[in-house]
Amino acid sequence: MSALPVIYDGFAFQEGEEEQALPGRFRFTFGGLQFEHASGTLELPLSRLLLDQNSAGNLVFHDAGTGWWVESSDARILNDVFLLRQTHLRAQARQLRERREGNRSLKYALIFLTGFAAVFFIGWLLVKAAANSLANHAPVAWEEHLTDKVIAEHPKLFVTDTNDARIPVVTQLVARLAAALPPAERRYQFRAALIDRPVVNAFALPGGYIFVSRSLVELCERNQDEVAFILGHEMSHVIRGHAMDRIITNSAISLGTKFTSVRGPITALLNNVGVRFLESSYSQELEMEADKLGVRLVVAAGYNAKAAAVLLSRLAKLNPSGAESNFGHYFSSHPSINLRIQNIS
């Protein structure tokens, strides 16, 4: 049984006369394309036709001999049995099918990636909201237990200096700053320690643990007001729940991308705490908030608030490029120094 011609809707027009296109219907026969319109029938030989796709995605046939063009949006044309009998048209139809399949695959891939990104973003928001809620309502004893486990799991990060003569000074500074807190914010028993690490760094862990490197204290040139600002800044991260929020959020997201065995919720958090977490910065908004609260705490404790801007200005001059180094690591991970000075002035 021979195949019956399939009829397609389309337009026919002469080269350069697209605005005068003739609507009609056409079919393929053994040797030609028959286009029927209101004024008659146009017949074009298949041997002279060239098949392509225009910018609108429609299929177009061009007869260079007569200058006629036939256009249609019907994709069934690419599988028409009469069309595929012509070797050159069969090759052109195959190329167009492959191009369309590639575009379709790309479209589906973009849809999938867009959907995945949306799901991931929504998941991140849910994790963030849950982390904020837990950080704001977690018992202090739970935070302290978490930090004790962190220190036990990563002892090399917390090699404290027990012989430095400045340890009592730092301890007294923290006690004085803590005593200046409003009663509503005195839920933490703050403890400070000097860590024996060459990089300039300071960070706070949940429960009120403050760690400052000896090199950072040395940069303060024995000025207690400047050290007080550093301590007040880190204490603010604990008071506002930034430290707890970050450790929970980072760990939850990391666990969500790893299929590892977990011995318990505490261990799950600990397995994702490391050097990059401790030395990474908070968002600019949280850093600015810690700076402002830190300065207010310094003032409340009776220290000179101007020392903060003096310290930051001196550091900006010593490290004008802001490049990360043993000197500038801690400060290069925070918002720009000039911006921080404006924020606390």
CSV table of C-alpha atoms in Angstrom, one decimal:
chain,number,residue,atom,x,y,z
A,1,MET,CA,0.0,0.0,0.0
A,2,SER,CA,1.5,3.3,-1.0
A,3,ALA,CA,1.7,6.2,1.4
A,4,LEU,CA,-0.8,9.0,1.1
A,5,PRO,CA,0.4,12.6,0.9
A,6,VAL,CA,0.1,14.6,4.1
A,7,ILE,CA,-1.3,18.1,3.8
A,8,TYR,CA,0.4,21.0,5.6
A,9,ASP,CA,-0.6,24.6,6.3
A,10,GLY,CA,1.8,27.3,5.2
A,11,PHE,CA,2.7,30.4,3.3
A,12,ALA,CA,4.3,31.0,-0.1
A,13,PHE,CA,6.0,34.2,-1.2
A,14,GLN,CA,8.5,35.5,-3.7
A,15,GLU,CA,12.0,36.5,-2.8
A,16,GLY,CA,11.8,39.9,-1.0
A,17,GLU,CA,8.0,40.0,-1.0
A,18,GLU,CA,7.3,38.4,2.4
A,19,GLU,CA,4.7,41.0,3.2
A,20,GLN,CA,2.6,39.6,0.2
A,21,ALA,CA,2.8,36.0,1.3
A,22,LEU,CA,0.0,33.7,0.1
A,23,PRO,CA,-1.6,31.5,2.8
A,24,GLY,CA,-2.5,28.0,1.6
A,25,ARG,CA,-1.9,24.3,2.0
A,26,PHE,CA,0.7,22.1,0.4
A,27,ARG,CA,1.7,18.5,0.0
A,28,PHE,CA,4.7,16.5,-1.3
A,29,THR,CA,4.4,14.2,-4.3
A,30,PHE,CA,7.0,11.8,-5.8
A,31,GLY,CA,8.8,14.7,-7.5
A,32,GLY,CA,7.5,18.0,-6.3
A,33,LEU,CA,5.9,20.3,-3.8
A,34,GLN,CA,2.3,21.4,-4.7
A,35,PHE,CA,1.2,24.5,-2.9
A,36,GLU,CA,-2.5,25.4,-3.3
A,37,HIS,CA,-3.7,28.9,-2.6
A,38,ALA,CA,-6.8,31.0,-3.4
A,39,SER,CA,-5.5,32.0,-6.8
A,40,GLY,CA,-4.2,28.6,-8.0
A,41,THR,CA,-1.5,26.0,-7.5
A,42,LEU,CA,2.2,26.5,-7.3
A,43,GLU,CA,4.4,23.5,-8.2
A,44,LEU,CA,8.1,23.4,-7.2
A,45,PRO,CA,10.4,20.5,-8.1
A,46,LEU,CA,11.9,18.7,-5.0
A,47,SER,CA,15.2,18.3,-6.8
A,48,ARG,CA,15.8,22.1,-6.7
A,49,LEU,CA,14.4,22.8,-3.2
A,50,LEU,CA,16.6,23.6,-0.2
A,51,LEU,CA,15.3,23.0,3.3
A,52,ASP,CA,16.3,25.2,6.3
A,53,GLN,CA,14.9,26.7,9.5
A,54,ASN,CA,14.4,30.5,10.0
A,55,SER,CA,14.9,32.6,13.1
A,56,ALA,CA,11.2,32.0,14.2
A,57,GLY,CA,11.8,28.2,14.2
A,58,ASN,CA,9.6,27.6,11.1
A,59,LEU,CA,10.7,25.3,8.3
A,60,VAL,CA,11.3,27.0,4.9
A,61,PHE,CA,11.8,25.6,1.4
A,62,HIS,CA,13.6,27.7,-1.2
A,63,ASP,CA,13.6,27.2,-4.9
A,64,ALA,CA,16.6,29.3,-6.2
A,65,GLY,CA,15.4,28.7,-9.8
A,66,THR,CA,12.1,30.6,-9.4
A,67,GLY,CA,12.8,32.6,-6.2
A,68,TRP,CA,9.8,31.1,-4.4
A,69,TRP,CA,9.8,30.4,-0.7
A,70,VAL,CA,7.4,28.1,1.2
A,71,GLU,CA,7.2,28.4,5.0
A,72,SER,CA,5.4,26.2,7.6
A,73,SER,CA,5.5,25.6,11.3
A,74,ASP,CA,4.5,21.9,11.0
A,75,ALA,CA,7.4,19.8,12.3
A,76,ARG,CA,5.9,16.7,10.7
A,77,ILE,CA,7.4,17.8,7.4
A,78,LEU,CA,10.8,16.5,8.6
A,79,ASN,CA,9.5,12.9,8.5
A,80,ASP,CA,7.5,13.1,5.3
A,81,VAL,CA,8.1,9.9,3.3
A,82,PHE,CA,8.0,11.8,-0.1
A,83,LEU,CA,10.4,14.4,1.1
A,84,LEU,CA,12.8,11.9,2.4
A,85,ARG,CA,13.1,10.2,-0.9
A,86,GLN,CA,15.3,13.1,-2.1
A,87,THR,CA,18.9,12.4,-0.9
A,88,HIS,CA,19.8,16.1,-0.3
A,89,LEU,CA,16.5,16.9,1.5
A,90,ARG,CA,16.8,13.8,3.6
A,91,ALA,CA,20.2,15.0,4.8
A,92,GLN,CA,19.0,18.5,5.5
A,93,ALA,CA,15.9,17.1,7.4
A,94,ARG,CA,18.2,14.9,9.5
A,95,GLN,CA,20.4,17.9,10.4
A,96,LEU,CA,17.3,19.9,11.4
A,97,ARG,CA,15.9,17.1,13.5
A,98,GLU,CA,19.3,16.8,15.3
A,99,ARG,CA,19.4,20.6,15.9
A,100,ARG,CA,15.9,20.6,17.2
A,101,GLU,CA,16.6,17.6,19.5
A,102,GLY,CA,19.7,19.5,20.8
A,103,ASN,CA,17.6,22.6,21.4
A,104,ARG,CA,14.9,20.6,23.1
A,105,SER,CA,17.5,18.8,25.3
A,106,LEU,CA,19.0,22.2,26.2
A,107,LYS,CA,15.6,23.6,27.0
A,108,TYR,CA,14.8,20.6,29.3
A,109,ALA,CA,18.2,20.9,30.9
A,110,LEU,CA,17.6,24.6,31.6
A,111,ILE,CA,14.2,23.8,33.0
A,112,PHE,CA,15.7,21.1,35.2
A,113,LEU,CA,18.5,23.4,36.4
A,114,THR,CA,16.1,26.2,37.1
A,115,GLY,CA,13.8,23.9,39.0
A,116,PHE,CA,16.8,22.5,40.9
A,117,ALA,CA,18.1,25.9,41.8
A,118,ALA,CA,14.6,27.0,43.0
A,119,VAL,CA,14.3,23.8,45.2
A,120,PHE,CA,17.9,24.3,46.5
A,121,PHE,CA,17.2,28.0,47.3
A,122,ILE,CA,13.9,27.2,49.1
A,123,GLY,CA,15.7,24.4,51.0
A,124,TRP,CA,18.5,26.8,51.9
A,125,LEU,CA,15.9,29.3,53.2
A,126,LEU,CA,14.2,26.6,55.3
A,127,VAL,CA,17.6,25.5,56.7
A,128,LYS,CA,18.5,29.1,57.4
A,129,ALA,CA,15.2,29.7,59.1
A,130,ALA,CA,15.5,26.6,61.2
A,131,ALA,CA,19.1,27.4,62.0
A,132,ASN,CA,18.1,30.9,63.2
A,133,SER,CA,15.3,29.5,65.3
A,134,LEU,CA,17.6,26.9,66.9
A,135,ALA,CA,20.4,29.5,67.4
A,136,ASN,CA,18.1,31.8,69.2
A,137,HIS,CA,16.5,29.2,71.4
A,138,ALA,CA,19.3,26.7,72.0
A,139,PRO,CA,20.2,26.3,75.7
A,140,VAL,CA,23.6,27.7,76.6
A,141,ALA,CA,24.6,24.4,78.1
A,142,TRP,CA,23.9,22.8,74.7
A,143,GLU,CA,26.1,25.4,73.0
A,144,GLU,CA,28.9,24.9,75.5
A,145,HIS,CA,28.7,21.1,75.0
A,146,LEU,CA,28.9,21.5,71.3
A,147,THR,CA,32.0,23.7,71.5
A,148,ASP,CA,33.7,21.3,73.9
A,149,LYS,CA,33.1,18.6,71.4
A,150,VAL,CA,34.4,20.8,68.6
A,151,ILE,CA,37.6,21.5,70.5
A,152,ALA,CA,38.0,17.8,71.3
A,153,GLU,CA,37.5,16.8,67.7
A,154,HIS,CA,40.0,19.4,66.3
A,155,PRO,CA,42.8,19.8,68.9
A,156,LYS,CA,45.3,21.2,66.4
A,157,LEU,CA,43.1,24.3,65.8
A,158,PHE,CA,43.0,25.1,69.5
A,159,VAL,CA,46.6,24.9,70.7
A,160,THR,CA,46.4,27.5,73.5
A,161,ASP,CA,49.3,29.5,74.8
A,162,THR,CA,49.4,29.1,78.6
A,163,ASN,CA,52.6,30.9,79.3
A,164,ASP,CA,52.0,34.3,77.6
A,165,ALA,CA,51.9,37.1,80.1
A,166,ARG,CA,49.0,38.7,78.3
A,167,ILE,CA,46.6,35.9,79.1
A,168,PRO,CA,45.4,37.5,82.4
A,169,VAL,CA,45.0,40.8,80.7
A,170,VAL,CA,42.8,39.3,78.0
A,171,THR,CA,40.8,37.3,80.6
A,172,GLN,CA,40.2,40.5,82.6
A,173,LEU,CA,39.1,42.4,79.5
A,174,VAL,CA,36.5,39.8,78.7
A,175,ALA,CA,35.2,39.7,82.2
A,176,ARG,CA,34.9,43.5,82.3
A,177,LEU,CA,33.1,43.6,78.9
A,178,ALA,CA,30.8,40.8,80.0
A,179,ALA,CA,30.0,42.7,83.2
A,180,ALA,CA,28.9,45.7,81.1
A,181,LEU,CA,26.3,43.7,79.2
A,182,PRO,CA,22.6,44.4,80.0
A,183,PRO,CA,21.1,41.8,82.3
A,184,ALA,CA,19.0,40.4,79.4
A,185,GLU,CA,22.2,39.5,77.5
A,186,ARG,CA,24.2,37.9,80.3
A,187,ARG,CA,23.3,34.3,79.5
A,188,TYR,CA,26.8,33.4,78.5
A,189,GLN,CA,29.9,32.9,80.7
A,190,PHE,CA,32.5,34.2,78.3
A,191,ARG,CA,35.9,32.7,78.2
A,192,ALA,CA,38.9,33.8,76.2
A,193,ALA,CA,42.1,32.1,75.2
A,194,LEU,CA,45.2,32.9,73.2
A,195,ILE,CA,46.0,30.4,70.5
A,196,ASP,CA,49.5,29.8,69.3
A,197,ARG,CA,49.0,30.3,65.6
A,198,PRO,CA,51.0,32.5,63.2
A,199,VAL,CA,48.0,33.9,61.3
A,200,VAL,CA,46.2,37.0,62.5
A,201,ASN,CA,42.8,35.6,63.6
A,202,ALA,CA,40.1,35.8,66.1
A,203,PHE,CA,36.8,33.8,66.2
A,204,ALA,CA,34.0,33.0,68.6
A,205,LEU,CA,32.3,29.6,69.1
A,206,PRO,CA,28.9,29.0,70.6
A,207,GLY,CA,28.6,29.1,74.3
A,208,GLY,CA,30.8,32.2,74.8
A,209,TYR,CA,34.3,30.9,73.8
A,210,ILE,CA,36.6,33.5,72.3
A,211,PHE,CA,39.9,32.6,70.6
A,212,VAL,CA,42.4,35.3,69.7
A,213,SER,CA,45.8,34.6,68.1
A,214,ARG,CA,48.9,36.0,69.7
A,215,SER,CA,49.8,37.8,66.5
A,216,LEU,CA,46.5,39.7,66.5
A,217,VAL,CA,47.1,40.9,70.1
A,218,GLU,CA,50.6,42.0,69.1
A,219,LEU,CA,49.1,44.1,66.3
A,220,CYS,CA,47.1,46.0,69.0
A,221,GLU,CA,50.5,47.2,70.4
A,222,ARG,CA,49.6,46.4,74.0
A,223,ASN,CA,46.7,48.9,73.8
A,224,GLN,CA,43.9,47.4,75.9
A,225,ASP,CA,41.2,49.6,74.3
A,226,GLU,CA,42.0,48.1,70.9
A,227,VAL,CA,42.1,44.5,72.3
A,228,ALA,CA,38.8,45.2,74.0
A,229,PHE,CA,37.3,46.1,70.6
A,230,ILE,CA,38.4,42.9,69.1
A,231,LEU,CA,37.0,40.9,72.0
A,232,GLY,CA,33.8,42.9,72.0
A,233,HIS,CA,33.3,42.3,68.3
A,234,GLU,CA,33.7,38.5,68.7
A,235,MET,CA,31.5,38.5,71.8
A,236,SER,CA,28.8,40.2,69.8
A,237,HIS,CA,28.7,37.3,67.3
A,238,VAL,CA,27.9,35.0,70.2
A,239,ILE,CA,25.3,37.3,71.8
A,240,ARG,CA,23.5,37.8,68.5
A,241,GLY,CA,23.6,34.1,67.8
A,242,HIS,CA,25.8,34.5,64.7
A,243,ALA,CA,28.2,31.8,65.8
A,244,MET,CA,25.6,29.2,66.5
A,245,ASP,CA,23.6,30.1,63.4
A,246,ARG,CA,26.6,29.7,61.1
A,247,ILE,CA,27.8,26.4,62.5
A,248,ILE,CA,24.3,24.9,62.2
A,249,THR,CA,23.6,26.3,58.7
A,250,ASN,CA,27.0,25.3,57.3
A,251,SER,CA,26.8,21.8,58.8
A,252,ALA,CA,23.3,21.2,57.7
A,253,ILE,CA,24.0,22.2,54.1
A,254,SER,CA,27.2,20.2,54.0
A,255,LEU,CA,25.4,17.2,55.4
A,256,GLY,CA,22.7,17.6,52.8
A,257,THR,CA,25.3,17.1,50.0
A,258,LYS,CA,27.1,14.1,51.6
A,259,PHE,CA,25.8,10.6,52.2
A,260,THR,CA,27.9,9.7,55.2
A,261,SER,CA,27.2,7.7,58.3
A,262,VAL,CA,26.4,9.9,61.3
A,263,ARG,CA,26.8,8.7,64.9
A,264,GLY,CA,24.5,11.4,66.3
A,265,PRO,CA,23.5,15.1,65.8
A,266,ILE,CA,26.5,16.5,67.7
A,267,THR,CA,28.9,14.4,65.7
A,268,ALA,CA,27.1,15.4,62.5
A,269,LEU,CA,27.9,19.0,63.3
A,270,LEU,CA,31.4,18.3,64.3
A,271,ASN,CA,32.3,16.4,61.1
A,272,ASN,CA,31.7,19.6,59.2
A,273,VAL,CA,33.7,22.1,61.3
A,274,GLY,CA,37.2,22.8,60.2
A,275,VAL,CA,39.8,25.5,59.4
A,276,ARG,CA,37.8,27.0,56.5
A,277,PHE,CA,34.7,27.4,58.8
A,278,LEU,CA,36.7,29.0,61.6
A,279,GLU,CA,38.6,31.4,59.3
A,280,SER,CA,35.7,32.3,57.0
A,281,SER,CA,33.8,35.5,57.5
A,282,TYR,CA,30.2,36.3,58.3
A,283,SER,CA,28.1,38.3,55.9
A,284,GLN,CA,28.9,42.0,55.6
A,285,GLU,CA,25.6,42.7,57.4
A,286,LEU,CA,26.5,40.5,60.4
A,287,GLU,CA,30.1,41.9,60.6
A,288,MET,CA,28.7,45.5,60.6
A,289,GLU,CA,26.3,44.5,63.4
A,290,ALA,CA,29.1,43.0,65.4
A,291,ASP,CA,31.2,46.1,65.0
A,292,LYS,CA,28.5,48.4,66.2
A,293,LEU,CA,27.5,46.2,69.2
A,294,GLY,CA,31.2,45.7,70.0
A,295,VAL,CA,31.8,49.5,70.1
A,296,ARG,CA,28.8,50.0,72.4
A,297,LEU,CA,30.1,47.2,74.6
A,298,VAL,CA,33.5,48.9,74.8
A,299,VAL,CA,32.0,52.2,75.8
A,300,ALA,CA,29.7,50.5,78.4
A,301,ALA,CA,32.8,48.9,79.9
A,302,GLY,CA,34.6,52.2,80.1
A,303,TYR,CA,37.1,51.8,77.3
A,304,ASN,CA,37.9,54.3,74.6
A,305,ALA,CA,35.6,53.8,71.6
A,306,LYS,CA,37.9,55.8,69.3
A,307,ALA,CA,40.5,53.0,69.7
A,308,ALA,CA,38.5,50.9,67.3
A,309,ALA,CA,38.8,53.4,64.4
A,310,VAL,CA,42.5,54.0,65.3
A,311,LEU,CA,43.2,50.3,65.2
A,312,LEU,CA,41.4,49.8,61.9
A,313,SER,CA,43.1,52.9,60.4
A,314,ARG,CA,46.5,51.7,61.4
A,315,LEU,CA,45.9,48.3,59.9
A,316,ALA,CA,44.7,49.9,56.7
A,317,LYS,CA,48.0,51.8,56.4
A,318,LEU,CA,50.0,48.7,57.2
A,319,ASN,CA,48.2,46.5,54.7
A,320,PRO,CA,46.8,49.0,52.0
A,321,SER,CA,46.2,46.3,49.4
A,322,GLY,CA,44.0,44.3,51.7
A,323,ALA,CA,45.6,41.1,50.4
A,324,GLU,CA,45.4,38.0,52.4
A,325,SER,CA,48.6,37.1,54.3
A,326,ASN,CA,49.7,36.1,57.7
A,327,PHE,CA,49.2,39.8,58.6
A,328,GLY,CA,46.0,40.5,56.8
A,329,HIS,CA,44.1,37.3,56.8
A,330,TYR,CA,41.7,38.1,59.6
A,331,PHE,CA,41.0,41.6,58.3
A,332,SER,CA,40.9,40.7,54.6
A,333,SER,CA,38.0,38.3,55.3
A,334,HIS,CA,35.9,41.1,56.8
A,335,PRO,CA,34.2,44.0,55.0
A,336,SER,CA,36.6,46.7,53.8
A,337,ILE,CA,38.3,48.6,56.6
A,338,ASN,CA,37.2,52.0,55.4
A,339,LEU,CA,33.6,50.8,55.4
A,340,ARG,CA,34.0,49.5,58.9
A,341,ILE,CA,35.4,52.8,60.1
A,342,GLN,CA,32.5,54.7,58.6
A,343,ASN,CA,30.1,52.2,60.2
A,344,ILE,CA,31.4,52.8,63.8
A,345,SER,CA,32.1,56.5,63.5
